[in-house]
Amino acid sequence: MADFAWNGIGLAAPSGWEPSAIERDGLFLADGLGPVCELKWNRVQGSFSFDKHLRKLTKGNKGAVVRAADAAEIPEAWARAVDRLAESGLRAKSFLWKADGSRGLGAALHHPGTGLACLIQFFIRGEEDEPRAAGVLATLRDHTGGKTVPWAMFGLAARVPADFALDTFSFRPGHYRVAWWRPASGKRGGRADTGKGPGTHLDFERFAPASVLLKGTTLEAWCRERLAHAPPTLAAMDNGPGRVDWRGTARTSLLRKALRREIKTCGRAWTPDEGNAVLAVTAEGVAPLADSTFNDICGSFTLVPEETA
């Protein structure tokens, strides 16, 4: 099983299930034969209607027949998975769907404590897919209730303070980047506000292969040239075996000082013992991260071994 965690949602999927598309509040998994699982979620305030969310699913899939499932229509393994979700605080209502010769099984989920509203559906090609889908459903978790939030994708894993919101991300050959943002007020804004205005940007980056990228250069010099938030020219660098750290001021002026709008920055880049990669974490903004917080964030950022990825 491989663990996936993204923007507050987590689940474990069978080997061979890989992300085919990633959205800020959506995750689509596929195997060698096609799509196998789709998730979409958001946060709602106030009352929640399962029927309303099922109607949204029908509206978004023209030609599909979607209906709530009776208890007698649900496989035993699926019913047990729903019970397990209830133990974690997630309420669920199961549904069945058919479209273009395909059929599926899904659930509308809601966590009253956090406001999470989620739709998850599985593509069922044969009876053997039903217990597999139930097994994945049972692992679904809402990660937004703690002080930190995990994310895990494409062989990377880390944790971020819960007051950071997912901003932008890209997974390109040789370069993965996941960026988070926290407003200076410390209060998370809505989707439209993410990444805008005074605040702190927190970036995780992975580059590979390190043996090629660092050939003929030092890790410090490479960081100054390649990182999205590169070390300032005058920043003091702390070099160690396979690692470089820095902390300083990225942008300043008399006006910025007067308005307390200096841009502070800190960063760390290192080459793990295994994986032939460069990992980097940078934080930049008007509200600098405490050393202990930044150290914890860097310590959480790891490569996941292939046998468990």
PDB file of C-alpha atoms in Angstrom:
ATOM      1  CA  MET A   1       0.000   0.000   0.000  1.00  0.00           C
ATOM      2  CA  ALA A   2       1.163   3.532  -0.770  1.00  0.00           C
ATOM      3  CA  ASP A   3       0.225   6.491   1.416  1.00  0.00           C
ATOM      4  CA  PHE A   4      -1.102   9.618  -0.267  1.00  0.00           C
ATOM      5  CA  ALA A   5      -1.835  12.813   1.665  1.00  0.00           C
ATOM      6  CA  TRP A   6      -2.895  16.014  -0.022  1.00  0.00           C
ATOM      7  CA  ASN A   7      -4.257  19.294   1.304  1.00  0.00           C
ATOM      8  CA  GLY A   8      -5.812  17.766   4.393  1.00  0.00           C
ATOM      9  CA  ILE A   9      -6.950  14.412   2.976  1.00  0.00           C
ATOM     10  CA  GLY A  10      -5.081  11.123   3.283  1.00  0.00           C
ATOM     11  CA  LEU A  11      -5.556   7.530   2.162  1.00  0.00           C
ATOM     12  CA  ALA A  12      -3.596   4.363   1.402  1.00  0.00           C
ATOM     13  CA  ALA A  13      -3.837   2.810  -2.068  1.00  0.00           C
ATOM     14  CA  PRO A  14      -2.740  -0.541  -3.525  1.00  0.00           C
ATOM     15  CA  SER A  15       0.563  -0.844  -5.330  1.00  0.00           C
ATOM     16  CA  GLY A  16       0.054   0.156  -8.948  1.00  0.00           C
ATOM     17  CA  TRP A  17      -2.427   2.928  -8.212  1.00  0.00           C
ATOM     18  CA  GLU A  18      -0.770   6.201  -9.176  1.00  0.00           C
ATOM     19  CA  PRO A  19      -1.969   9.816  -9.320  1.00  0.00           C
ATOM     20  CA  SER A  20      -3.193  10.585 -12.836  1.00  0.00           C
ATOM     21  CA  ALA A  21      -4.295  14.141 -12.023  1.00  0.00           C
ATOM     22  CA  ILE A  22      -3.885  16.379  -8.992  1.00  0.00           C
ATOM     23  CA  GLU A  23      -5.919  19.451  -8.122  1.00  0.00           C
ATOM     24  CA  ARG A  24      -5.768  21.697  -5.106  1.00  0.00           C
ATOM     25  CA  ASP A  25      -8.849  19.943  -3.701  1.00  0.00           C
ATOM     26  CA  GLY A  26      -8.922  16.855  -5.875  1.00  0.00           C
ATOM     27  CA  LEU A  27      -7.017  13.637  -6.488  1.00  0.00           C
ATOM     28  CA  PHE A  28      -7.483  11.122  -9.294  1.00  0.00           C
ATOM     29  CA  LEU A  29      -5.855   7.679  -9.208  1.00  0.00           C
ATOM     30  CA  ALA A  30      -5.397   5.202 -12.046  1.00  0.00           C
ATOM     31  CA  ASP A  31      -3.781   1.848 -12.740  1.00  0.00           C
ATOM     32  CA  GLY A  32      -2.565   0.308 -15.986  1.00  0.00           C
ATOM     33  CA  LEU A  33      -6.144  -0.204 -17.193  1.00  0.00           C
ATOM     34  CA  GLY A  34      -7.546   3.249 -16.482  1.00  0.00           C
ATOM     35  CA  PRO A  35      -9.131   5.311 -13.691  1.00  0.00           C
ATOM     36  CA  VAL A  36      -9.768   3.555 -10.386  1.00  0.00           C
ATOM     37  CA  CYS A  37     -10.571   6.275  -7.836  1.00  0.00           C
ATOM     38  CA  GLU A  38     -11.589   9.934  -7.761  1.00  0.00           C
ATOM     39  CA  LEU A  39     -11.739  12.277  -4.778  1.00  0.00           C
ATOM     40  CA  LYS A  40     -12.943  15.854  -4.510  1.00  0.00           C
ATOM     41  CA  TRP A  41     -13.374  17.839  -1.328  1.00  0.00           C
ATOM     42  CA  ASN A  42     -13.875  21.248   0.243  1.00  0.00           C
ATOM     43  CA  ARG A  43     -14.776  22.825   3.557  1.00  0.00           C
ATOM     44  CA  VAL A  44     -18.359  23.795   4.342  1.00  0.00           C
ATOM     45  CA  GLN A  45     -19.760  25.926   7.128  1.00  0.00           C
ATOM     46  CA  GLY A  46     -23.094  25.286   8.745  1.00  0.00           C
ATOM     47  CA  SER A  47     -25.455  22.510   7.730  1.00  0.00           C
ATOM     48  CA  PHE A  48     -24.490  19.786   5.270  1.00  0.00           C
ATOM     49  CA  SER A  49     -26.776  17.966   2.836  1.00  0.00           C
ATOM     50  CA  PHE A  50     -25.741  14.573   1.483  1.00  0.00           C
ATOM     51  CA  ASP A  51     -28.468  14.737  -1.168  1.00  0.00           C
ATOM     52  CA  LYS A  52     -27.185  18.116  -2.390  1.00  0.00           C
ATOM     53  CA  HIS A  53     -23.685  16.736  -2.857  1.00  0.00           C
ATOM     54  CA  LEU A  54     -25.003  13.714  -4.739  1.00  0.00           C
ATOM     55  CA  ARG A  55     -26.909  16.044  -7.062  1.00  0.00           C
ATOM     56  CA  LYS A  56     -23.658  17.935  -7.696  1.00  0.00           C
ATOM     57  CA  LEU A  57     -22.019  14.655  -8.658  1.00  0.00           C
ATOM     58  CA  THR A  58     -24.828  13.877 -11.095  1.00  0.00           C
ATOM     59  CA  LYS A  59     -24.645  17.370 -12.596  1.00  0.00           C
ATOM     60  CA  GLY A  60     -20.899  17.056 -13.133  1.00  0.00           C
ATOM     61  CA  ASN A  61     -21.241  13.701 -14.909  1.00  0.00           C
ATOM     62  CA  LYS A  62     -23.769  14.102 -17.696  1.00  0.00           C
ATOM     63  CA  GLY A  63     -25.253  10.807 -18.802  1.00  0.00           C
ATOM     64  CA  ALA A  64     -24.420   9.146 -15.499  1.00  0.00           C
ATOM     65  CA  VAL A  65     -27.044   7.558 -13.280  1.00  0.00           C
ATOM     66  CA  VAL A  66     -26.249   8.248  -9.631  1.00  0.00           C
ATOM     67  CA  ARG A  67     -28.429   7.134  -6.736  1.00  0.00           C
ATOM     68  CA  ALA A  68     -28.144   6.586  -3.015  1.00  0.00           C
ATOM     69  CA  ALA A  69     -27.503   2.951  -2.124  1.00  0.00           C
ATOM     70  CA  ASP A  70     -29.652   0.912   0.237  1.00  0.00           C
ATOM     71  CA  ALA A  71     -27.970  -1.091   2.974  1.00  0.00           C
ATOM     72  CA  ALA A  72     -28.842  -4.336   1.174  1.00  0.00           C
ATOM     73  CA  GLU A  73     -26.958  -3.180  -1.947  1.00  0.00           C
ATOM     74  CA  ILE A  74     -23.684  -2.435  -0.165  1.00  0.00           C
ATOM     75  CA  PRO A  75     -20.972  -5.125   0.026  1.00  0.00           C
ATOM     76  CA  GLU A  76     -20.174  -6.222   3.584  1.00  0.00           C
ATOM     77  CA  ALA A  77     -16.580  -4.999   3.287  1.00  0.00           C
ATOM     78  CA  TRP A  78     -17.831  -1.570   2.225  1.00  0.00           C
ATOM     79  CA  ALA A  79     -20.257  -1.402   5.148  1.00  0.00           C
ATOM     80  CA  ARG A  80     -17.406  -2.216   7.543  1.00  0.00           C
ATOM     81  CA  ALA A  81     -15.301   0.534   5.961  1.00  0.00           C
ATOM     82  CA  VAL A  82     -18.112   3.051   6.497  1.00  0.00           C
ATOM     83  CA  ASP A  83     -18.318   1.990  10.154  1.00  0.00           C
ATOM     84  CA  ARG A  84     -14.580   2.523  10.512  1.00  0.00           C
ATOM     85  CA  LEU A  85     -14.885   6.018   9.044  1.00  0.00           C
ATOM     86  CA  ALA A  86     -17.604   6.805  11.565  1.00  0.00           C
ATOM     87  CA  GLU A  87     -15.157   5.953  14.353  1.00  0.00           C
ATOM     88  CA  SER A  88     -12.829   8.681  13.033  1.00  0.00           C
ATOM     89  CA  GLY A  89     -15.650  11.242  12.964  1.00  0.00           C
ATOM     90  CA  LEU A  90     -16.588  10.979   9.275  1.00  0.00           C
ATOM     91  CA  ARG A  91     -20.265  10.536   8.441  1.00  0.00           C
ATOM     92  CA  ALA A  92     -20.904   8.752   5.137  1.00  0.00           C
ATOM     93  CA  LYS A  93     -23.715   8.075   2.696  1.00  0.00           C
ATOM     94  CA  SER A  94     -22.986   5.488   0.006  1.00  0.00           C
ATOM     95  CA  PHE A  95     -24.063   5.742  -3.611  1.00  0.00           C
ATOM     96  CA  LEU A  96     -23.963   3.706  -6.824  1.00  0.00           C
ATOM     97  CA  TRP A  97     -23.375   5.033 -10.312  1.00  0.00           C
ATOM     98  CA  LYS A  98     -23.469   3.815 -13.916  1.00  0.00           C
ATOM     99  CA  ALA A  99     -22.237   5.570 -17.061  1.00  0.00           C
ATOM    100  CA  ASP A 100     -21.130   4.494 -20.544  1.00  0.00           C
ATOM    101  CA  GLY A 101     -20.975   0.819 -19.666  1.00  0.00           C
ATOM    102  CA  SER A 102     -19.025   1.445 -16.465  1.00  0.00           C
ATOM    103  CA  ARG A 103     -20.231   1.177 -12.908  1.00  0.00           C
ATOM    104  CA  GLY A 104     -18.961   2.391  -9.608  1.00  0.00           C
ATOM    105  CA  LEU A 105     -19.362   2.636  -5.881  1.00  0.00           C
ATOM    106  CA  GLY A 106     -18.816   5.758  -3.831  1.00  0.00           C
ATOM    107  CA  ALA A 107     -19.566   7.755  -0.725  1.00  0.00           C
ATOM    108  CA  ALA A 108     -20.377  11.323   0.218  1.00  0.00           C
ATOM    109  CA  LEU A 109     -18.534  12.161   3.430  1.00  0.00           C
ATOM    110  CA  HIS A 110     -18.791  14.909   6.020  1.00  0.00           C
ATOM    111  CA  HIS A 111     -16.858  15.639   9.201  1.00  0.00           C
ATOM    112  CA  PRO A 112     -18.982  17.916  11.434  1.00  0.00           C
ATOM    113  CA  GLY A 113     -15.974  18.863  13.540  1.00  0.00           C
ATOM    114  CA  THR A 114     -13.794  20.210  10.723  1.00  0.00           C
ATOM    115  CA  GLY A 115     -16.360  20.977   8.015  1.00  0.00           C
ATOM    116  CA  LEU A 116     -14.778  18.586   5.527  1.00  0.00           C
ATOM    117  CA  ALA A 117     -17.111  17.587   2.687  1.00  0.00           C
ATOM    118  CA  CYS A 118     -15.749  14.903   0.381  1.00  0.00           C
ATOM    119  CA  LEU A 119     -16.924  12.814  -2.544  1.00  0.00           C
ATOM    120  CA  ILE A 120     -15.017   9.614  -3.265  1.00  0.00           C
ATOM    121  CA  GLN A 121     -15.907   7.163  -6.005  1.00  0.00           C
ATOM    122  CA  PHE A 122     -14.359   3.959  -7.302  1.00  0.00           C
ATOM    123  CA  PHE A 123     -14.547   2.369 -10.736  1.00  0.00           C
ATOM    124  CA  ILE A 124     -15.706  -1.239 -10.340  1.00  0.00           C
ATOM    125  CA  ARG A 125     -14.677  -3.495 -13.241  1.00  0.00           C
ATOM    126  CA  GLY A 126     -15.412  -6.783 -11.478  1.00  0.00           C
ATOM    127  CA  GLU A 127     -16.515  -8.179  -8.140  1.00  0.00           C
ATOM    128  CA  GLU A 128     -12.890  -8.455  -7.009  1.00  0.00           C
ATOM    129  CA  ASP A 129     -12.651  -4.646  -7.151  1.00  0.00           C
ATOM    130  CA  GLU A 130     -15.305  -4.152  -4.456  1.00  0.00           C
ATOM    131  CA  PRO A 131     -13.265  -5.355  -1.439  1.00  0.00           C
ATOM    132  CA  ARG A 132     -10.235  -3.470  -2.772  1.00  0.00           C
ATOM    133  CA  ALA A 133     -12.266  -0.263  -2.957  1.00  0.00           C
ATOM    134  CA  ALA A 134     -13.603  -0.874   0.543  1.00  0.00           C
ATOM    135  CA  GLY A 135     -10.077  -1.336   1.842  1.00  0.00           C
ATOM    136  CA  VAL A 136      -9.019   2.018   0.410  1.00  0.00           C
ATOM    137  CA  LEU A 137     -12.155   3.751   1.699  1.00  0.00           C
ATOM    138  CA  ALA A 138     -11.416   2.525   5.223  1.00  0.00           C
ATOM    139  CA  THR A 139      -8.053   4.333   5.180  1.00  0.00           C
ATOM    140  CA  LEU A 140      -9.494   7.752   4.282  1.00  0.00           C
ATOM    141  CA  ARG A 141      -8.628  10.358   6.894  1.00  0.00           C
ATOM    142  CA  ASP A 142      -9.230  14.046   7.566  1.00  0.00           C
ATOM    143  CA  HIS A 143      -5.869  15.476   8.648  1.00  0.00           C
ATOM    144  CA  THR A 144      -6.934  19.041   9.335  1.00  0.00           C
ATOM    145  CA  GLY A 145      -7.596  18.766  13.053  1.00  0.00           C
ATOM    146  CA  GLY A 146      -3.984  18.751  14.274  1.00  0.00           C
ATOM    147  CA  LYS A 147      -1.213  21.296  14.728  1.00  0.00           C
ATOM    148  CA  THR A 148       0.517  20.072  11.557  1.00  0.00           C
ATOM    149  CA  VAL A 149      -0.817  18.659   8.294  1.00  0.00           C
ATOM    150  CA  PRO A 150       0.952  15.867   6.388  1.00  0.00           C
ATOM    151  CA  TRP A 151       1.405  15.718   2.647  1.00  0.00           C
ATOM    152  CA  ALA A 152       2.796  12.768   0.700  1.00  0.00           C
ATOM    153  CA  MET A 153       2.989  12.506  -3.076  1.00  0.00           C
ATOM    154  CA  PHE A 154       5.288  10.932  -5.695  1.00  0.00           C
ATOM    155  CA  GLY A 155       7.789   9.554  -3.220  1.00  0.00           C
ATOM    156  CA  LEU A 156       7.963  12.677  -1.027  1.00  0.00           C
ATOM    157  CA  ALA A 157       6.523  13.243   2.439  1.00  0.00           C
ATOM    158  CA  ALA A 158       6.493  16.190   4.839  1.00  0.00           C
ATOM    159  CA  ARG A 159       4.421  18.036   7.425  1.00  0.00           C
ATOM    160  CA  VAL A 160       3.468  21.727   7.507  1.00  0.00           C
ATOM    161  CA  PRO A 161       2.012  23.871  10.303  1.00  0.00           C
ATOM    162  CA  ALA A 162      -1.772  23.788  10.094  1.00  0.00           C
ATOM    163  CA  ASP A 163      -2.036  27.559   9.565  1.00  0.00           C
ATOM    164  CA  PHE A 164      -0.376  27.265   6.134  1.00  0.00           C
ATOM    165  CA  ALA A 165      -2.569  26.819   3.049  1.00  0.00           C
ATOM    166  CA  LEU A 166      -1.589  24.955  -0.107  1.00  0.00           C
ATOM    167  CA  ASP A 167      -0.633  27.532  -2.743  1.00  0.00           C
ATOM    168  CA  THR A 168       0.926  26.098  -5.922  1.00  0.00           C
ATOM    169  CA  PHE A 169       2.532  22.820  -6.935  1.00  0.00           C
ATOM    170  CA  SER A 170       4.199  21.134  -9.887  1.00  0.00           C
ATOM    171  CA  PHE A 171       5.598  17.658 -10.469  1.00  0.00           C
ATOM    172  CA  ARG A 172       7.881  17.715 -13.483  1.00  0.00           C
ATOM    173  CA  PRO A 173      10.609  15.238 -14.412  1.00  0.00           C
ATOM    174  CA  GLY A 174      13.627  16.085 -12.287  1.00  0.00           C
ATOM    175  CA  HIS A 175      11.902  18.834 -10.279  1.00  0.00           C
ATOM    176  CA  TYR A 176       9.023  18.597  -7.817  1.00  0.00           C
ATOM    177  CA  ARG A 177       7.812  21.691  -5.975  1.00  0.00           C
ATOM    178  CA  VAL A 178       5.015  22.117  -3.433  1.00  0.00           C
ATOM    179  CA  ALA A 179       4.454  25.653  -2.113  1.00  0.00           C
ATOM    180  CA  TRP A 180       2.433  26.725   0.909  1.00  0.00           C
ATOM    181  CA  TRP A 181       1.464  30.164   2.176  1.00  0.00           C
ATOM    182  CA  ARG A 182       0.416  31.788   5.449  1.00  0.00           C
ATOM    183  CA  PRO A 183      -0.935  35.361   5.652  1.00  0.00           C
ATOM    184  CA  ALA A 184       0.772  37.762   8.026  1.00  0.00           C
ATOM    185  CA  SER A 185      -2.386  37.820  10.143  1.00  0.00           C
ATOM    186  CA  GLY A 186      -1.985  34.111  10.786  1.00  0.00           C
ATOM    187  CA  LYS A 187      -5.568  33.507   9.674  1.00  0.00           C
ATOM    188  CA  ARG A 188      -6.061  31.337   6.624  1.00  0.00           C
ATOM    189  CA  GLY A 189      -8.010  33.089   3.917  1.00  0.00           C
ATOM    190  CA  GLY A 190     -10.206  31.620   1.221  1.00  0.00           C
ATOM    191  CA  ARG A 191      -9.061  30.018  -1.991  1.00  0.00           C
ATOM    192  CA  ALA A 192      -8.953  33.338  -3.871  1.00  0.00           C
ATOM    193  CA  ASP A 193      -6.708  34.927  -1.254  1.00  0.00           C
ATOM    194  CA  THR A 194      -4.099  32.186  -1.051  1.00  0.00           C
ATOM    195  CA  GLY A 195      -0.588  33.409  -1.832  1.00  0.00           C
ATOM    196  CA  LYS A 196      -1.520  37.095  -2.079  1.00  0.00           C
ATOM    197  CA  GLY A 197      -0.627  39.959   0.230  1.00  0.00           C
ATOM    198  CA  PRO A 198       1.918  40.058   3.060  1.00  0.00           C
ATOM    199  CA  GLY A 199       2.662  36.675   4.513  1.00  0.00           C
ATOM    200  CA  THR A 200       5.109  33.793   4.462  1.00  0.00           C
ATOM    201  CA  HIS A 201       5.838  31.437   1.581  1.00  0.00           C
ATOM    202  CA  LEU A 202       7.010  27.925   2.460  1.00  0.00           C
ATOM    203  CA  ASP A 203       8.461  25.869  -0.396  1.00  0.00           C
ATOM    204  CA  PHE A 204       9.452  22.220  -0.617  1.00  0.00           C
ATOM    205  CA  GLU A 205      11.577  21.245  -3.625  1.00  0.00           C
ATOM    206  CA  ARG A 206      13.149  18.034  -4.844  1.00  0.00           C
ATOM    207  CA  PHE A 207      15.686  17.927  -7.685  1.00  0.00           C
ATOM    208  CA  ALA A 208      17.220  14.880  -9.358  1.00  0.00           C
ATOM    209  CA  PRO A 209      19.616  13.398 -10.233  1.00  0.00           C
ATOM    210  CA  ALA A 210      21.929  15.081  -7.734  1.00  0.00           C
ATOM    211  CA  SER A 211      25.020  13.412  -9.198  1.00  0.00           C
ATOM    212  CA  VAL A 212      24.437  15.280 -12.462  1.00  0.00           C
ATOM    213  CA  LEU A 213      23.149  18.564 -11.040  1.00  0.00           C
ATOM    214  CA  LEU A 214      26.056  19.032  -8.631  1.00  0.00           C
ATOM    215  CA  LYS A 215      28.800  17.890 -10.976  1.00  0.00           C
ATOM    216  CA  GLY A 216      31.513  20.563 -11.045  1.00  0.00           C
ATOM    217  CA  THR A 217      29.821  22.835  -8.504  1.00  0.00           C
ATOM    218  CA  THR A 218      29.058  23.131  -4.804  1.00  0.00           C
ATOM    219  CA  LEU A 219      25.684  22.752  -3.150  1.00  0.00           C
ATOM    220  CA  GLU A 220      25.826  26.400  -2.034  1.00  0.00           C
ATOM    221  CA  ALA A 221      26.547  27.735  -5.518  1.00  0.00           C
ATOM    222  CA  TRP A 222      23.881  25.508  -7.011  1.00  0.00           C
ATOM    223  CA  CYS A 223      21.273  26.759  -4.495  1.00  0.00           C
ATOM    224  CA  ARG A 224      22.023  30.388  -5.365  1.00  0.00           C
ATOM    225  CA  GLU A 225      21.337  29.652  -9.030  1.00  0.00           C
ATOM    226  CA  ARG A 226      18.442  27.202  -8.975  1.00  0.00           C
ATOM    227  CA  LEU A 227      16.125  27.610  -5.993  1.00  0.00           C
ATOM    228  CA  ALA A 228      12.859  29.509  -6.353  1.00  0.00           C
ATOM    229  CA  HIS A 229      13.754  31.457  -3.197  1.00  0.00           C
ATOM    230  CA  ALA A 230      17.530  31.457  -3.499  1.00  0.00           C
ATOM    231  CA  PRO A 231      19.775  32.597  -0.633  1.00  0.00           C
ATOM    232  CA  PRO A 232      20.336  36.384  -0.637  1.00  0.00           C
ATOM    233  CA  THR A 233      23.758  37.465  -1.835  1.00  0.00           C
ATOM    234  CA  LEU A 234      24.817  38.690   1.605  1.00  0.00           C
ATOM    235  CA  ALA A 235      23.225  35.871   3.590  1.00  0.00           C
ATOM    236  CA  ALA A 236      25.611  33.964   5.822  1.00  0.00           C
ATOM    237  CA  MET A 237      25.814  30.331   4.741  1.00  0.00           C
ATOM    238  CA  ASP A 238      26.397  27.452   7.135  1.00  0.00           C
ATOM    239  CA  ASN A 239      27.951  24.593   5.188  1.00  0.00           C
ATOM    240  CA  GLY A 240      28.194  21.015   6.413  1.00  0.00           C
ATOM    241  CA  PRO A 241      28.644  17.589   4.815  1.00  0.00           C
ATOM    242  CA  GLY A 242      25.965  17.376   2.127  1.00  0.00           C
ATOM    243  CA  ARG A 243      23.987  20.268   3.612  1.00  0.00           C
ATOM    244  CA  VAL A 244      23.779  24.056   3.569  1.00  0.00           C
ATOM    245  CA  ASP A 245      21.680  26.400   5.762  1.00  0.00           C
ATOM    246  CA  TRP A 246      21.037  30.129   5.614  1.00  0.00           C
ATOM    247  CA  ARG A 247      18.990  32.856   7.277  1.00  0.00           C
ATOM    248  CA  GLY A 248      18.877  36.554   6.449  1.00  0.00           C
ATOM    249  CA  THR A 249      16.996  39.434   4.839  1.00  0.00           C
ATOM    250  CA  ALA A 250      15.877  39.033   1.234  1.00  0.00           C
ATOM    251  CA  ARG A 251      14.477  42.539   0.699  1.00  0.00           C
ATOM    252  CA  THR A 252      14.830  45.658   2.794  1.00  0.00           C
ATOM    253  CA  SER A 253      14.692  49.464   2.635  1.00  0.00           C
ATOM    254  CA  LEU A 254      14.133  52.331   5.030  1.00  0.00           C
ATOM    255  CA  LEU A 255      10.435  52.284   4.187  1.00  0.00           C
ATOM    256  CA  ARG A 256      10.154  48.516   4.653  1.00  0.00           C
ATOM    257  CA  LYS A 257      11.895  48.834   8.026  1.00  0.00           C
ATOM    258  CA  ALA A 258       9.545  51.607   9.099  1.00  0.00           C
ATOM    259  CA  LEU A 259       6.493  49.601   8.021  1.00  0.00           C
ATOM    260  CA  ARG A 260       7.916  46.341   9.374  1.00  0.00           C
ATOM    261  CA  ARG A 261       7.671  44.852   5.897  1.00  0.00           C
ATOM    262  CA  GLU A 262      11.203  43.544   5.495  1.00  0.00           C
ATOM    263  CA  ILE A 263      11.253  40.194   3.725  1.00  0.00           C
ATOM    264  CA  LYS A 264      13.040  37.638   5.867  1.00  0.00           C
ATOM    265  CA  THR A 265      14.256  34.336   4.482  1.00  0.00           C
ATOM    266  CA  CYS A 266      15.661  31.055   5.711  1.00  0.00           C
ATOM    267  CA  GLY A 267      16.477  27.848   3.929  1.00  0.00           C
ATOM    268  CA  ARG A 268      18.082  24.469   3.991  1.00  0.00           C
ATOM    269  CA  ALA A 269      19.229  22.191   1.181  1.00  0.00           C
ATOM    270  CA  TRP A 270      20.740  18.763   1.525  1.00  0.00           C
ATOM    271  CA  THR A 271      21.524  15.542  -0.287  1.00  0.00           C
ATOM    272  CA  PRO A 272      19.963  12.511   1.445  1.00  0.00           C
ATOM    273  CA  ASP A 273      22.110   9.428   1.944  1.00  0.00           C
ATOM    274  CA  GLU A 274      19.923   7.565  -0.561  1.00  0.00           C
ATOM    275  CA  GLY A 275      17.838   8.646  -3.528  1.00  0.00           C
ATOM    276  CA  ASN A 276      20.382  10.666  -5.578  1.00  0.00           C
ATOM    277  CA  ALA A 277      18.400  13.868  -5.038  1.00  0.00           C
ATOM    278  CA  VAL A 278      18.659  17.374  -3.635  1.00  0.00           C
ATOM    279  CA  LEU A 279      15.962  18.328  -1.139  1.00  0.00           C
ATOM    280  CA  ALA A 280      15.354  21.945  -0.210  1.00  0.00           C
ATOM    281  CA  VAL A 281      13.017  23.834   2.100  1.00  0.00           C
ATOM    282  CA  THR A 282      12.769  27.626   2.022  1.00  0.00           C
ATOM    283  CA  ALA A 283      10.611  30.079   3.958  1.00  0.00           C
ATOM    284  CA  GLU A 284      10.343  33.709   2.922  1.00  0.00           C
ATOM    285  CA  GLY A 285       8.084  36.535   4.052  1.00  0.00           C
ATOM    286  CA  VAL A 286       7.359  39.310   6.508  1.00  0.00           C
ATOM    287  CA  ALA A 287       6.806  36.893   9.399  1.00  0.00           C
ATOM    288  CA  PRO A 288       9.923  34.722   9.766  1.00  0.00           C
ATOM    289  CA  LEU A 289       9.582  31.187  11.068  1.00  0.00           C
ATOM    290  CA  ALA A 290      11.123  30.380  14.431  1.00  0.00           C
ATOM    291  CA  ASP A 291      14.266  28.247  14.231  1.00  0.00           C
ATOM    292  CA  SER A 292      12.592  25.356  16.042  1.00  0.00           C
ATOM    293  CA  THR A 293       9.579  25.414  13.719  1.00  0.00           C
ATOM    294  CA  PHE A 294      11.737  25.521  10.607  1.00  0.00           C
ATOM    295  CA  ASN A 295      13.931  22.693  11.903  1.00  0.00           C
ATOM    296  CA  ASP A 296      10.855  20.537  12.524  1.00  0.00           C
ATOM    297  CA  ILE A 297       9.574  21.225   9.007  1.00  0.00           C
ATOM    298  CA  CYS A 298      12.914  20.322   7.433  1.00  0.00           C
ATOM    299  CA  GLY A 299      13.168  17.203   9.569  1.00  0.00           C
ATOM    300  CA  SER A 300       9.796  16.008   8.298  1.00  0.00           C
ATOM    301  CA  PHE A 301      10.721  16.348   4.605  1.00  0.00           C
ATOM    302  CA  THR A 302      11.883  12.950   3.380  1.00  0.00           C
ATOM    303  CA  LEU A 303      12.121  10.671   0.393  1.00  0.00           C
ATOM    304  CA  VAL A 304       9.797   7.679   0.706  1.00  0.00           C
ATOM    305  CA  PRO A 305      11.518   4.385  -0.231  1.00  0.00           C
ATOM    306  CA  GLU A 306      10.220   2.929  -3.474  1.00  0.00           C
ATOM    307  CA  GLU A 307       9.067  -0.306  -1.874  1.00  0.00           C
ATOM    308  CA  THR A 308       6.574   1.686   0.255  1.00  0.00           C
ATOM    309  CA  ALA A 309       5.892   4.554  -2.163  1.00  0.00           C
TER     310      ALA A 309
END
